[in-house]
Amino acid sequence: DNVLKIYQEILGLNFVKDVSGPRWHSDVFRFKVYDQEKGYLVGEFFLDLFPREGKYSHAACFPVIKPFKDGEERCGAVSAIVANMTKPVDGVSYLRFSEAETFVHEFGHLMHSLCSNSRYSRLNWTWSAVEQDFLEVPSTMLENWVYESEVLARISRSDAGESLPKDTIDRLIKAKMLGNAIHWRRLIFLSEFDLLIHSRDEMEFDKAWQLARSKHFSDIESVPGVQPYGSWMHLTTGYNAGYYSYLWSDVLSKDLYSRFKKEGVLNPNVGRSFRKLILEPCAVKTGNQMVLDFLGREQSEDAFFAEYVENQI
């Protein structure tokens, strides 16, 4: 609930839990979303967060109904987050920090889905509508807030109902950079593998895997007869030759977030500007144009690199 309150404040939305509407399982939460200022229905979303037998085992956001306009009337979106977080005990679920980060990432996709405001549904949020370089920007953008001390103080709770101590929050934020070099090297290795197999007609998967892996990640060869790429879901879920976009999206999201850092990380005016200029246009404008509209300048890599300089361990 505290996480949802943060994004309601930032984006100018109200989330109202719907306890009477149909759901596909008793664990699922259903919410209606309203615009705070004008009160109209923006859309609905479902949160299916906890594991159960036979369920999809990853975490993702799925569009159910894409929004569109019929004259002056808007048909709101319906989307769902399906994930596998820590199950509640006595009605309370204490998420690990990594789970909270995953949740807000998928929640970024969810807000992109609900806030899209094009006339045509095909230009509103879906895997095929948003340009690949920008698809992960809204989701990566929302991750920034869980590394802010004032946000962590609000969303963290102990059994006694207390927030994390300031010292723990400070160390948690500092640890963000720990292992990030390995994280990005792995992502670059997978991105090159992705590009290799989608750009050459006769490139063998095993050869491409080892070529990209030894170049960017590790010289240790994979175990013979094992195909690790067989369990890599992004290979077959529409990211064809586009896995690199996770890294580029992080660069763009840090650039966009620099405005929040300058004007206030919980500044609702900046949040509403983000909603209007980044989330609502969706595929109607290019990512470059949306960045220009929001920041008032061309995109830059400076904020991405500055974070690493400022947070060296």
XYZ file of C-alpha atoms in Angstrom:
313
model
C 0.000 0.000 0.000
C 2.813 2.424 0.831
C 4.448 1.800 -2.547
C 1.155 2.485 -4.325
C 0.701 5.712 -2.345
C 4.037 7.013 -3.620
C 3.056 6.647 -7.254
C -0.436 7.988 -6.701
C 1.136 11.170 -5.345
C 3.699 11.455 -8.118
C 1.406 10.741 -11.072
C -1.787 12.399 -9.854
C -3.841 9.202 -9.711
C -6.119 7.486 -7.199
C -6.075 3.701 -6.857
C -9.305 2.287 -5.419
C -9.363 -1.383 -4.441
C -12.292 -3.194 -6.062
C -13.373 -6.033 -3.775
C -16.579 -6.861 -5.656
C -15.316 -7.236 -9.237
C -14.411 -10.633 -10.722
C -10.896 -12.035 -10.245
C -9.360 -15.301 -11.410
C -8.006 -16.246 -7.958
C -8.558 -15.204 -4.357
C -4.909 -13.999 -4.131
C -5.463 -11.437 -6.896
C -6.068 -7.763 -6.093
C -8.134 -5.585 -8.404
C -7.913 -1.782 -8.554
C -9.696 0.971 -10.406
C -7.612 4.010 -11.317
C -9.001 7.550 -11.360
C -7.490 10.901 -12.300
C -7.070 12.942 -9.117
C -7.910 16.289 -10.685
C -10.860 15.477 -12.957
C -12.087 12.242 -11.429
C -12.471 10.239 -14.645
C -11.747 6.524 -14.824
C -8.263 5.986 -16.271
C -8.449 2.190 -16.243
C -8.132 -0.894 -14.064
C -5.333 -3.203 -13.040
C -4.855 -6.571 -11.388
C -2.011 -7.613 -9.086
C -1.384 -11.368 -9.073
C 1.756 -11.282 -6.935
C 2.123 -14.569 -5.092
C 3.246 -18.015 -6.319
C 0.950 -21.003 -6.683
C 1.140 -24.330 -8.472
C 1.001 -24.147 -12.251
C 1.368 -20.367 -12.394
C 3.670 -18.384 -14.694
C 6.972 -18.375 -12.803
C 8.527 -15.054 -13.814
C 7.362 -11.430 -13.298
C 5.745 -9.412 -16.085
C 3.053 -6.902 -16.949
C 0.390 -7.988 -19.413
C -2.001 -5.672 -21.259
C -5.536 -7.119 -21.185
C -7.435 -4.269 -22.855
C -5.562 -1.447 -24.575
C -7.091 2.033 -24.275
C -8.538 3.945 -27.214
C -10.806 6.898 -27.939
C -14.202 6.812 -29.629
C -14.884 10.456 -30.378
C -14.678 12.225 -27.026
C -15.194 9.014 -25.061
C -12.131 7.136 -23.808
C -12.097 3.391 -23.237
C -9.707 2.820 -20.355
C -6.978 0.214 -20.237
C -6.972 -2.992 -18.226
C -3.594 -4.552 -17.383
C -2.173 -7.073 -14.945
C 1.087 -7.710 -13.140
C 1.779 -11.405 -12.683
C 4.676 -12.145 -10.335
C 5.926 -14.481 -7.599
C 6.686 -12.425 -4.503
C 6.995 -13.570 -0.890
C 3.613 -14.880 0.232
C 1.876 -13.128 3.139
C 2.040 -14.550 6.657
C -0.919 -13.593 8.861
C -2.050 -11.214 6.133
C 1.281 -9.376 5.841
C 3.867 -9.842 3.071
C 7.364 -8.552 3.775
C 8.997 -8.249 0.362
C 12.724 -8.558 -0.066
C 14.291 -5.406 -1.452
C 14.943 -7.116 -4.796
C 11.250 -8.020 -4.946
C 10.250 -4.415 -4.290
C 12.551 -3.332 -7.109
C 11.010 -5.917 -9.451
C 7.515 -4.809 -8.474
C 8.111 -1.130 -9.248
C 9.762 -2.070 -12.546
C 6.654 -3.943 -13.656
C 4.514 -1.198 -12.150
C 6.234 1.217 -14.519
C 4.989 -0.882 -17.440
C 1.572 -0.921 -15.804
C 1.409 2.870 -15.506
C 2.596 3.202 -19.110
C -0.235 0.902 -20.123
C -2.946 2.702 -18.165
C -1.860 6.265 -18.879
C -1.379 5.851 -22.641
C -3.766 8.276 -24.274
C -3.650 7.843 -28.036
C -6.795 7.696 -30.147
C -5.883 4.287 -31.535
C -5.302 1.193 -29.412
C -2.448 0.003 -31.628
C -0.486 3.130 -30.681
C -1.037 2.651 -26.960
C 1.196 0.554 -24.773
C 1.950 -2.910 -25.984
C 5.111 -4.811 -26.814
C 4.767 -4.019 -30.508
C 3.764 -0.335 -30.277
C 6.527 1.429 -28.349
C 9.867 1.706 -30.123
C 12.342 -0.810 -28.765
C 14.803 1.818 -27.527
C 12.098 3.301 -25.277
C 10.050 0.285 -24.195
C 11.845 -0.215 -20.869
C 12.257 3.484 -20.022
C 9.063 3.991 -17.932
C 9.637 0.727 -16.040
C 13.314 1.446 -15.382
C 12.377 5.016 -14.462
C 10.177 3.923 -11.548
C 13.025 1.883 -10.066
C 14.837 5.120 -9.208
C 12.454 5.955 -6.370
C 13.184 2.826 -4.326
C 16.748 4.081 -3.915
C 15.662 7.384 -2.371
C 16.041 7.601 1.420
C 12.743 9.434 1.962
C 10.897 6.820 -0.098
C 12.578 3.862 1.634
C 11.669 5.375 4.995
C 8.017 5.377 3.926
C 7.745 1.935 2.340
C 9.907 -0.162 4.700
C 8.393 -1.721 7.816
C 9.567 -4.040 10.588
C 7.374 -6.355 12.667
C 7.066 -3.476 15.126
C 5.795 -1.179 12.360
C 8.966 0.892 12.236
C 10.865 2.079 9.161
C 14.396 0.918 8.444
C 17.037 2.857 10.426
C 18.689 5.664 8.478
C 22.056 3.923 8.620
C 20.584 0.796 7.021
C 18.869 2.864 4.322
C 22.112 4.696 3.559
C 24.029 1.415 3.247
C 21.294 -0.096 1.076
C 21.486 2.837 -1.330
C 25.278 2.655 -1.380
C 25.143 -1.061 -2.162
C 23.220 -0.323 -5.357
C 26.508 -0.123 -7.229
C 27.863 -3.368 -5.771
C 28.260 -5.876 -8.581
C 26.764 -3.561 -11.181
C 29.779 -3.916 -13.459
C 29.153 -7.676 -13.615
C 25.446 -7.023 -14.167
C 26.089 -4.768 -17.156
C 28.778 -7.027 -18.615
C 26.315 -9.917 -18.530
C 23.660 -7.760 -20.178
C 26.072 -6.644 -22.915
C 27.081 -10.268 -23.509
C 23.423 -11.340 -23.856
C 22.699 -8.324 -26.060
C 25.478 -9.246 -28.467
C 24.330 -12.882 -28.533
C 20.829 -11.599 -29.311
C 22.154 -9.429 -32.158
C 24.330 -12.199 -33.574
C 21.588 -14.790 -33.919
C 19.122 -12.281 -35.368
C 21.493 -10.767 -37.908
C 23.175 -13.809 -39.472
C 21.310 -16.503 -41.381
C 23.569 -19.398 -40.462
C 24.985 -18.445 -37.076
C 24.910 -21.472 -34.759
C 23.494 -20.698 -31.313
C 26.306 -22.451 -29.404
C 28.956 -20.608 -31.397
C 27.250 -17.236 -30.988
C 26.797 -17.822 -27.254
C 30.447 -18.647 -26.656
C 31.664 -15.848 -28.928
C 29.669 -13.160 -27.088
C 30.313 -14.690 -23.649
C 34.096 -14.857 -24.016
C 34.212 -11.324 -25.422
C 32.205 -9.587 -22.706
C 31.738 -11.846 -19.685
C 33.911 -14.910 -19.147
C 36.442 -17.068 -21.027
C 35.199 -20.173 -19.244
C 33.384 -22.320 -21.787
C 29.891 -23.609 -21.153
C 29.468 -27.264 -20.172
C 29.402 -29.342 -23.390
C 25.918 -30.396 -24.447
C 24.209 -27.705 -22.373
C 22.264 -24.902 -24.048
C 21.860 -22.154 -21.385
C 20.111 -19.846 -23.857
C 17.213 -22.333 -23.857
C 16.033 -20.915 -20.517
C 16.443 -17.279 -21.550
C 12.855 -16.100 -21.976
C 13.673 -12.832 -23.793
C 14.859 -14.853 -26.760
C 11.278 -15.773 -27.665
C 9.090 -13.031 -26.189
C 9.323 -10.292 -28.789
C 12.686 -8.739 -27.918
C 14.229 -9.914 -31.186
C 17.617 -8.163 -31.483
C 16.420 -5.704 -28.845
C 17.744 -6.917 -25.507
C 20.294 -4.066 -25.558
C 17.371 -1.725 -24.818
C 17.549 -2.536 -21.091
C 20.916 -0.796 -20.848
C 19.928 2.081 -23.115
C 16.660 2.492 -21.209
C 18.610 2.829 -17.975
C 20.685 5.593 -19.554
C 17.522 7.418 -20.657
C 15.711 6.859 -17.367
C 18.605 8.355 -15.389
C 18.513 11.357 -17.707
C 14.756 11.799 -17.185
C 15.112 11.283 -13.438
C 17.665 14.097 -13.279
C 14.739 16.524 -13.489
C 13.189 14.950 -10.385
C 16.556 15.134 -8.604
C 16.732 18.820 -9.452
C 13.117 19.810 -8.693
C 12.207 17.265 -5.989
C 11.994 13.472 -6.185
C 8.380 13.514 -4.958
C 7.419 16.727 -6.723
C 3.863 16.119 -8.020
C 4.189 18.815 -10.683
C 7.163 17.034 -12.224
C 5.314 13.729 -11.830
C 2.294 15.005 -13.729
C 4.613 16.360 -16.404
C 6.178 12.885 -16.670
C 2.723 11.358 -17.027
C 1.638 13.878 -19.669
C 4.838 14.061 -21.721
C 6.257 10.521 -21.372
C 3.479 8.073 -20.488
C 0.486 9.495 -22.354
C 1.995 9.921 -25.867
C 3.179 6.300 -25.916
C 3.893 5.409 -29.567
C 2.519 8.631 -31.051
C 5.883 10.368 -30.543
C 9.437 9.132 -30.775
C 11.403 8.553 -27.600
C 13.823 11.325 -28.572
C 10.972 13.796 -28.909
C 9.441 12.801 -25.554
C 12.797 13.241 -23.801
C 13.143 16.651 -25.414
C 9.608 17.619 -24.336
C 10.177 16.538 -20.727
C 13.712 17.840 -20.205
C 13.678 20.775 -22.590
C 16.933 19.555 -24.133
C 18.409 16.666 -26.081
C 19.130 13.410 -24.254
C 22.446 12.962 -22.448
C 24.431 10.107 -20.877
C 25.831 12.368 -18.142
C 23.376 11.388 -15.387
C 24.019 7.675 -15.963
C 27.785 8.005 -15.559
C 27.504 10.562 -12.756
C 25.640 8.029 -10.613
C 28.592 5.668 -10.763
C 31.058 8.424 -9.897
C 28.957 9.651 -6.959
C 28.309 6.182 -5.521
C 31.693 4.485 -5.755
C 32.167 1.918 -3.019
